[in-house]
Coordinates of C-alpha atoms in Angstrom, one line a residue:
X1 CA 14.4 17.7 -13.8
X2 CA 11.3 17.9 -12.1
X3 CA 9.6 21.4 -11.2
X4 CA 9.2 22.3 -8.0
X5 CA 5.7 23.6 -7.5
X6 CA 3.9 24.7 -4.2
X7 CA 1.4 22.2 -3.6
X8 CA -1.1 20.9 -0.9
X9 CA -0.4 17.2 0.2
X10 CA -3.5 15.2 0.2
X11 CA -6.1 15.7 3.1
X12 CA -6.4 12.1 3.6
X13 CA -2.6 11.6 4.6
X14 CA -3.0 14.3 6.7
X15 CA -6.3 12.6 8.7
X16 CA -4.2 9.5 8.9
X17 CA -0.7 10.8 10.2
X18 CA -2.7 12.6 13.0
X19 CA -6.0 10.7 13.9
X20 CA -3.8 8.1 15.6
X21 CA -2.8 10.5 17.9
X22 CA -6.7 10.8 19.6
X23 CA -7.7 7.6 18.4
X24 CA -5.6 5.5 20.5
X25 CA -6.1 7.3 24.2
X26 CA -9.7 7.6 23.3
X27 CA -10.1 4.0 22.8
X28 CA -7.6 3.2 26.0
X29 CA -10.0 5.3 27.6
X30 CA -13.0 3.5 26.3
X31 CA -11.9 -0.1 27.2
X32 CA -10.4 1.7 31.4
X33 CA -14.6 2.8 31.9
X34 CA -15.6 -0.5 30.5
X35 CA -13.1 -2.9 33.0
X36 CA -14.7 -0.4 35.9
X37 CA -17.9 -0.6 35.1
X38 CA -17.8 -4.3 34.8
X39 CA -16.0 -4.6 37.8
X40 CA -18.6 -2.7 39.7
X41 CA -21.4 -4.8 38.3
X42 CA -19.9 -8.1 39.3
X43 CA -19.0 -7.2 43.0
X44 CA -22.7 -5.3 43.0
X45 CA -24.4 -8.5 41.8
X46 CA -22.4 -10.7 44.6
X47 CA -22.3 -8.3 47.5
X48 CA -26.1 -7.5 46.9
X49 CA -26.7 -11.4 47.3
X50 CA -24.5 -11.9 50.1
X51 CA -26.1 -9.0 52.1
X52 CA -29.4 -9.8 51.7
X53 CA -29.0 -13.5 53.0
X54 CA -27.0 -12.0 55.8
X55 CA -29.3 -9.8 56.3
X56 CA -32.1 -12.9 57.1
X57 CA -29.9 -14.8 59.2
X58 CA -29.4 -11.9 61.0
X59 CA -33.0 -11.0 61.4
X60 CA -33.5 -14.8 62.7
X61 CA -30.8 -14.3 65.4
X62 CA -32.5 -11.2 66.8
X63 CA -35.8 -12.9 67.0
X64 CA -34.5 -15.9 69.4
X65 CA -32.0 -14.0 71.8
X66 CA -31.0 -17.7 73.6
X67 CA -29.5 -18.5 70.3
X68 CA -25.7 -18.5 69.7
X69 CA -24.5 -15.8 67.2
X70 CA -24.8 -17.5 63.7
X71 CA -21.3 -17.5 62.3
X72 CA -22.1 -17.2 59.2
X73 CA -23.3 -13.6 59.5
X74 CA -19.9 -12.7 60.8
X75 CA -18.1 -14.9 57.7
X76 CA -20.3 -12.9 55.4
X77 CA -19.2 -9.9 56.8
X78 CA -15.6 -10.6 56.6
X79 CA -16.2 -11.5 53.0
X80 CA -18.0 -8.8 51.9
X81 CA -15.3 -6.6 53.7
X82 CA -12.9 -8.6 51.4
X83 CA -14.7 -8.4 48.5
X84 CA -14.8 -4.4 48.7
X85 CA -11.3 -4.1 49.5
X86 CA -10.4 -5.8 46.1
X87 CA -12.9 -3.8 44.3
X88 CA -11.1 -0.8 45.7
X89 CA -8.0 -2.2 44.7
X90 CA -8.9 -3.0 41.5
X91 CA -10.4 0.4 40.4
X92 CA -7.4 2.2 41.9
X93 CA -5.4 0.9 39.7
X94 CA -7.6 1.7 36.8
X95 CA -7.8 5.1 38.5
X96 CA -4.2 5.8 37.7
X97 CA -4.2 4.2 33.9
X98 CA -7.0 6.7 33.1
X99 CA -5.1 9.6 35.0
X100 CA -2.4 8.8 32.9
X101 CA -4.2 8.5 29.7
X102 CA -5.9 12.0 30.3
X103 CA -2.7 13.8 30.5
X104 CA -1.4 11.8 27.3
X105 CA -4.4 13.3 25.9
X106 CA -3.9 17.0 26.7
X107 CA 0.0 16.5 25.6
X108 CA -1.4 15.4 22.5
X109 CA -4.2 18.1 21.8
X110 CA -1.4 20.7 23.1
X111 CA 0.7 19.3 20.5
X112 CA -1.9 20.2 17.7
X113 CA -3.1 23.0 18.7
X114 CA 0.5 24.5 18.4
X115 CA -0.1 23.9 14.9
X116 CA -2.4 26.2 14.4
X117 CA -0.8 29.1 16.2
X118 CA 2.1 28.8 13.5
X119 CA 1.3 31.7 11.2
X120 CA 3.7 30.7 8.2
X121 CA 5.1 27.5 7.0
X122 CA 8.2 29.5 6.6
X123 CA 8.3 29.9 10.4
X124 CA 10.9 28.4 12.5
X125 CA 8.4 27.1 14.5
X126 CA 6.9 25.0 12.3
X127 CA 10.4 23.6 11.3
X128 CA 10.3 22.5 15.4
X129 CA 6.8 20.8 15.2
X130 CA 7.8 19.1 11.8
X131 CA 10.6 17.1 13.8
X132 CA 8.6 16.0 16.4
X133 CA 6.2 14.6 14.3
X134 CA 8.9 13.1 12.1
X135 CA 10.1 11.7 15.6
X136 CA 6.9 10.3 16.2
X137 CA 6.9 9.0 12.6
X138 CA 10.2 7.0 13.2
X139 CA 8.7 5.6 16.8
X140 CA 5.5 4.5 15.3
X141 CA 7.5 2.8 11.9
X142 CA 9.9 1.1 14.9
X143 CA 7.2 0.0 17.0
X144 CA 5.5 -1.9 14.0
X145 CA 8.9 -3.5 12.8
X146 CA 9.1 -4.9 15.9
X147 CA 11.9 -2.7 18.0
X148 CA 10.2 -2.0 21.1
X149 CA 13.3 -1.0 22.9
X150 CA 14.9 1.1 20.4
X151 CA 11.5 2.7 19.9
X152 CA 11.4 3.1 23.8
X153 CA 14.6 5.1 23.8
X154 CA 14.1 7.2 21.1
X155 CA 10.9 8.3 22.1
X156 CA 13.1 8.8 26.0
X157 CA 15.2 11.0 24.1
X158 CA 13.4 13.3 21.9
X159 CA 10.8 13.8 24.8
X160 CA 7.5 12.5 23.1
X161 CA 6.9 9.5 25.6
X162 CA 3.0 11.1 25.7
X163 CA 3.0 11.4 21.9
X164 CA 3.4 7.5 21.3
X165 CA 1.6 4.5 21.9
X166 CA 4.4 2.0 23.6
X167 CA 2.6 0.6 25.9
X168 CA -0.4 -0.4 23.1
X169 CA 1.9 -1.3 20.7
X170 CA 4.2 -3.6 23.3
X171 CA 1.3 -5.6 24.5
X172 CA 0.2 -5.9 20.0
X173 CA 4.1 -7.0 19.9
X174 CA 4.1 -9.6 23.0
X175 CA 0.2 -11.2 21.5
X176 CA 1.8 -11.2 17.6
X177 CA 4.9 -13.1 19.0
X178 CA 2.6 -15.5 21.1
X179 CA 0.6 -16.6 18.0
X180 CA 3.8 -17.4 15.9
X181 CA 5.2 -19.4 19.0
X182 CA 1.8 -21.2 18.5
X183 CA 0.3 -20.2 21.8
X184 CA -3.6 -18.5 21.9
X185 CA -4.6 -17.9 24.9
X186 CA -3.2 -14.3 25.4
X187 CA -4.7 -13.3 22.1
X188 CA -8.1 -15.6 23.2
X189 CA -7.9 -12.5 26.6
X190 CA -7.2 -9.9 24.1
X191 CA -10.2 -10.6 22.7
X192 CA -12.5 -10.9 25.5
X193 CA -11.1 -7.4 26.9
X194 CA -12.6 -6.1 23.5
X195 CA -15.5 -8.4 22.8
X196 CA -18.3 -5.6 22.1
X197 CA -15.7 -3.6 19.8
X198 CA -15.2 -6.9 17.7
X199 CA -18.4 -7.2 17.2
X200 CA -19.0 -4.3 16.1
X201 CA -16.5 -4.8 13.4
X202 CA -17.7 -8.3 12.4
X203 CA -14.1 -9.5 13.1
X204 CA -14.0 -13.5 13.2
X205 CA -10.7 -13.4 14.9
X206 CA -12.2 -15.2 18.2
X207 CA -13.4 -17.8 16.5
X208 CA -10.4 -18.5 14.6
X209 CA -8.6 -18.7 17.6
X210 CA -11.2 -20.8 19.1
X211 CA -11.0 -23.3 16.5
X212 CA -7.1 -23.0 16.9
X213 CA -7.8 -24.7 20.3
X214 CA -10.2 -27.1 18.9
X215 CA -7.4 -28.2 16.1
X216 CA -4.8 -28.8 18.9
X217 CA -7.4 -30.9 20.7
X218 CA -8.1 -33.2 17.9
X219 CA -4.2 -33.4 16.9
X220 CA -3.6 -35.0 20.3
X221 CA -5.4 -38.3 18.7
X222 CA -6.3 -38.6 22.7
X223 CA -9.8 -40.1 23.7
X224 CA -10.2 -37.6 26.7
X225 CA -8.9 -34.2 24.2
X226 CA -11.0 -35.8 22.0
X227 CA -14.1 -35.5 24.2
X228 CA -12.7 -32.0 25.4
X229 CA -12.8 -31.2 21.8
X230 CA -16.6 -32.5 21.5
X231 CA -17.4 -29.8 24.4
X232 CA -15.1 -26.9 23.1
X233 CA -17.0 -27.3 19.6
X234 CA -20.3 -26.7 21.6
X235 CA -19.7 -24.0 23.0
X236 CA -17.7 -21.9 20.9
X237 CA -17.7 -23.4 17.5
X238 CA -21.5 -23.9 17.1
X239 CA -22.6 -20.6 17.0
X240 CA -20.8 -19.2 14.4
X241 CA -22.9 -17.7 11.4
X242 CA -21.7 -19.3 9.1
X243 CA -22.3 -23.3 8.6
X244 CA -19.1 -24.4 6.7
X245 CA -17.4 -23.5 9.7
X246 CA -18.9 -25.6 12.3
X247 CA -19.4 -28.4 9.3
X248 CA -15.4 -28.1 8.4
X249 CA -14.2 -28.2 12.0
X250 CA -16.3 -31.5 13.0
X251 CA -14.9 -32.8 9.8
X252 CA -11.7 -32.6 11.3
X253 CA -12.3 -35.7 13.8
X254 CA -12.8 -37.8 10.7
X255 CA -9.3 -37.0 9.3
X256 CA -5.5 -37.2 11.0
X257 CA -3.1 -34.9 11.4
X258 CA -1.3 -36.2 8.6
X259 CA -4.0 -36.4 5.6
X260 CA -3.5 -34.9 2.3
X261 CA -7.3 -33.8 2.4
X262 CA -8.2 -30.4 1.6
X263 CA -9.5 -28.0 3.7
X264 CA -8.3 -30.3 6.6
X265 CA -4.7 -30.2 5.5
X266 CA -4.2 -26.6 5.3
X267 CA -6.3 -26.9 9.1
X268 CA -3.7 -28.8 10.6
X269 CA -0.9 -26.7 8.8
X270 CA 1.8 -25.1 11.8
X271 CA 1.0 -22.2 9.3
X272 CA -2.2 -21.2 10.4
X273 CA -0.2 -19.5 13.0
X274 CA 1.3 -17.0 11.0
X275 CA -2.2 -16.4 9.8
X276 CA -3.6 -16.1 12.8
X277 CA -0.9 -13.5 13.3
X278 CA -1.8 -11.8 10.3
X279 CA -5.5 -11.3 10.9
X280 CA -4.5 -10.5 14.8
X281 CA -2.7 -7.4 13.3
X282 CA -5.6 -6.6 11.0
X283 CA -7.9 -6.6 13.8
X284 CA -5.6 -4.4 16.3
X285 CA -5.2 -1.7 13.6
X286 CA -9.2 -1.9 12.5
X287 CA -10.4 -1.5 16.0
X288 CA -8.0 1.5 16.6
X289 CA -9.0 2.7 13.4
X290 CA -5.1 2.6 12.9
X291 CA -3.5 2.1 8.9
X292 CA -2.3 -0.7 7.7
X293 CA 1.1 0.9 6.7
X294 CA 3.6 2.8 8.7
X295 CA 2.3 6.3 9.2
X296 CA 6.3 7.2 8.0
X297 CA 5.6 5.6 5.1
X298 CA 2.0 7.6 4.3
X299 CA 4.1 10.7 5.0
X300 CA 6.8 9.6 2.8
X301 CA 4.7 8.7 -0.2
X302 CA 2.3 11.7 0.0
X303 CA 5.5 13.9 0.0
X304 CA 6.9 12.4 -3.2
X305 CA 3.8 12.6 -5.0
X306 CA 3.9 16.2 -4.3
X307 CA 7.1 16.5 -5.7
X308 CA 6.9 13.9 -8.5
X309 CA 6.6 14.9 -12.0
X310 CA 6.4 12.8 -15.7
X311 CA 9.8 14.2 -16.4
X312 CA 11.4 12.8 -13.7
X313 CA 11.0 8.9 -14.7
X314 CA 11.0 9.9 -18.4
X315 CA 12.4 7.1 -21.1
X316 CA 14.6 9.8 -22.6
X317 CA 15.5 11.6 -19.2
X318 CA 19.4 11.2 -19.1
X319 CA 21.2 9.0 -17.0
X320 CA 23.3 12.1 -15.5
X321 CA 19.3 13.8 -14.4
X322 CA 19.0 10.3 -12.5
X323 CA 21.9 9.8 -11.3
X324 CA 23.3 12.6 -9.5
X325 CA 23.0 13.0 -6.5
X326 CA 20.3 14.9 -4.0
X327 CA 23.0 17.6 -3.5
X328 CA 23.8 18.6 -6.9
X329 CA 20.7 18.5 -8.1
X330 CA 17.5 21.0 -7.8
X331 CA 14.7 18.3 -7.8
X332 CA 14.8 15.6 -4.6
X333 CA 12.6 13.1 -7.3
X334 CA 15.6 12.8 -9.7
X335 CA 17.9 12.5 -7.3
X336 CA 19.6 8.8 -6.4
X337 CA 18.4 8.3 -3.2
X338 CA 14.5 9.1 -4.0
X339 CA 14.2 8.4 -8.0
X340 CA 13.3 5.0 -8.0
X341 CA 11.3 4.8 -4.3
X342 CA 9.1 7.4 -5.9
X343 CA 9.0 5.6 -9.2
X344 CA 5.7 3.9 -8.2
X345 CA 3.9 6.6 -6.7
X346 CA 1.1 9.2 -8.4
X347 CA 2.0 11.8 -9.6
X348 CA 1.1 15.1 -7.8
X349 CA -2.7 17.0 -8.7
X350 CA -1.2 20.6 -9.7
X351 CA -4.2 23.0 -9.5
X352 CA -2.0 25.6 -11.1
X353 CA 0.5 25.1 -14.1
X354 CA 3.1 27.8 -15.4
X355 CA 3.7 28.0 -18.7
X356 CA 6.0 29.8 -21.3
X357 CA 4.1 31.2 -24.4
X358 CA 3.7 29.1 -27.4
X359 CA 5.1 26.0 -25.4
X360 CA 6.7 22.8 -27.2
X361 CA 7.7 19.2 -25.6
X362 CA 11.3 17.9 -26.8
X363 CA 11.6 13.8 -26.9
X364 CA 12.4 13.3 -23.2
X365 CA 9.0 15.3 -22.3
X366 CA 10.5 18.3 -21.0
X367 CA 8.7 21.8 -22.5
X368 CA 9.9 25.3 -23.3
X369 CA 8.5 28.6 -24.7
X370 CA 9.8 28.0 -28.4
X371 CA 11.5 31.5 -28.6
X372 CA 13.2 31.1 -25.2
X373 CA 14.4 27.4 -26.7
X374 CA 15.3 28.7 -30.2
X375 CA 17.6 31.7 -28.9
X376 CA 19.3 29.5 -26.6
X377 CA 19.8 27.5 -29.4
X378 CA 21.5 30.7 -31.4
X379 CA 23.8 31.1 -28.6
X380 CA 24.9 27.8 -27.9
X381 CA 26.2 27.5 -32.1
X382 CA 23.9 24.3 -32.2
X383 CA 23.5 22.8 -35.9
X384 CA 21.2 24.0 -37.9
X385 CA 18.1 21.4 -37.9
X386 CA 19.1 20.3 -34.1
X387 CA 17.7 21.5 -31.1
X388 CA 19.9 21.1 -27.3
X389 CA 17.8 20.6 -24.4
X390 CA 18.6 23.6 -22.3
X391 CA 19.1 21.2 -18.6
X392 CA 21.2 19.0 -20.4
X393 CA 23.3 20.0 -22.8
X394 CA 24.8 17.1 -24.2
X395 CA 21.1 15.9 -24.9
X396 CA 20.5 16.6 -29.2
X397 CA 17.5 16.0 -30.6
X398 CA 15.9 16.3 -34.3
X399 CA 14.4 19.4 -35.0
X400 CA 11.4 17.7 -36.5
X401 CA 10.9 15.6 -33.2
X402 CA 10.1 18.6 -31.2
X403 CA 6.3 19.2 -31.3
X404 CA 4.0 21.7 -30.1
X405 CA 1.9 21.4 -27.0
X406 CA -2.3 22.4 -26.2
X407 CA -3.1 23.5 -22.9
X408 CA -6.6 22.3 -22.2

């Protein structure tokens, strides 16, 4: 049976069950100022242009009074009027996804802030602040399995809409279910609304995708795909670092779709679909700065390492230690819903160990102060030149096999 000892789970789970939590409104945030600003820049750029030849034709008209009023200073006008009015539009509506992702952001820093006003871990309060994070846990691990809806109402219920990412994770759901259906193009706008973060990351996800299009074009067998192929290759193909790729994908027009060639087989494959899935994943997570795993299952693993101990998955441990169940039994690691789900994990880093004086290890690696183990013993009528493991009393060993254990 495995000890309980107070320990600290490992700083690093921590930072990943709670930087999501900033991460993901920041970068929302991020890519809201960036849609504005380039919205502003493209009107600016056409308004600017349209004014100043207005403008001219305008000047014109006031210099020869007999004229007729151009009408295409009034058109310009009316479009410019237009043009501003869909601006307007346009930024509203970013207006409110930023107002909402501000006061996601104060729910959230609210949220850990409470934390910190919690004087005791022994505090009721910090009993209610462990649930909702367990409840955000349980909507995050939905989310990535692919309930939305179920991951919707929970998150209804318990009251953490603000503390979850649905809408994020809805539109990641929607673009991974698009790519296995063997459709690109709402992954291809995915990745223009995120261009100069890709980069940044070196991620070749666009180009994959791009030569995605390119395969379909050449699969046709069609002389005008064909040609659209030629053009597509041009422009998105040829620029890409590195040279096999171009070289592989013009390859492709020398091969059908139905020739054993390598790579041009696995090119053709329907199951570069699933990959392209795959990497889209990889890609949403890295630019969120998001784990790869479900944050449940970071929580999940740094709290049985915590608890986890060499006796529990010992050779000699008895089937009785393992078996029981998590009521009957002090240790949640022995126990027959955790033991083997922990079996794989680390064990925990103990910075303190307790000890009995004069300690000695029996067989199935559990230790004992040798006097404490040899009166026990004495009571217990045990034979002479055996020695009963004091957890389990049916468990006998060899006197001899018991041996002496160094601290160092």
């Amino acid at each position: 049976m495995a000890e309980l000892t107070t320990t600290k789970l490992n700083a690093e789970s921590h930072l990943l069950l709670d930087q999501p939590l900033l991460r993901m409104p920041y970068e929302q945030s991020r890519k809201t100022f960036n849609q504005a600003r380039k919205y502003i820049q493209h009107e600016q750029t056409s308004v600017q242009k349209t004014l100043k030849a207005t403008a001219s034709a305008a000047l014109k008209a006031s210099q020869n009074p007999s004229s007729p009023p151009p009408t295409d200073v009034l058109n310009n006008l009316d479009a410019m009027i237009t043009k501003m009015q869909s601006l307007k539009r346009k930024l509203v509506d970013l207006n409110t996804a930023e107002l909402a992702t501000h006061a996601s952001t104060q729910a959230r820093l609210a949220h850990l802030q409470s934390l910190h006003t919690i004087p005791s871990l022994a505090d009721v309060k910090y009993e209610e602040w462990s649930r909702v994070r367990l409840n955000r846990l349980l909507v995050d691990y939905l989310l990535r399995s692919g309930y939305g809806e179920s991951a919707a109402q929970l998150a209804r219920e318990k009251g953490i809409e603000e503390l979850v990412d649905l809408e994020a994770w809805g539109q990641c759901a929607r673009i991974e279910r698009s790519l296995r259906a063997g459709r690109t193009q709402e992954a291809v706008v995915w990745c223009a609304d995120n261009r100069k973060g890709l980069e940044k990351l070196g991620c070749n996800l666009e180009f994959e995708l791009r030569l995605q299009q390119y395969i379909e074009m050449v699969r046709s067998c069609d002389t005008k795909k064909l040609i659209e192929a030629r053009t597509h290759a041009r422009k998105y193909l040829a620029s890409h670092s590195d040279t096999n790729f171009a070289i592989r994908a013009a390859g492709l027009l020398a091969f059908p779709p139905e020739t054993e060639a390598e790579p041009y087989k696995s090119l053709y494959s329907p199951n570069r679909y699933s990959h392209l899935a795959s990497l889209f994943l990889t890609t949403h997570n890295a630019l969120y700065s998001l784990p790869s795993r479900p944050l449940l299952h970071i929580a999940l693993s740094a709290g049985l390492s915590a608890l986890k101990t060499p006796s529990c998955h010992s050779a000699y441990a008895s089937s009785s230690s393992n078996a029981s169940s998590s009521t009957t039994t002090v240790c949640p690691i022995c126990s027959t819903e955790l033991n083997e789900l922990a079996r794989n994990v680390p064990y925990a880093h103990h910075t303190k160990s307790y000890v009995e004086n004069d300690p000695v290890v029996l067989p199935n690696g559990r230790i004992y102060g040798r006097e404490r183990l040899k009166r026990l013993n004495e009571k217990l009528g045990t034979e002479r030149g055996k020695v009963r493991d004091p957890t389990d009393l049916n468990v006998i060993f060899e006197e001899r096999a018991v041996k002496k254990v160094f601290i160092s």
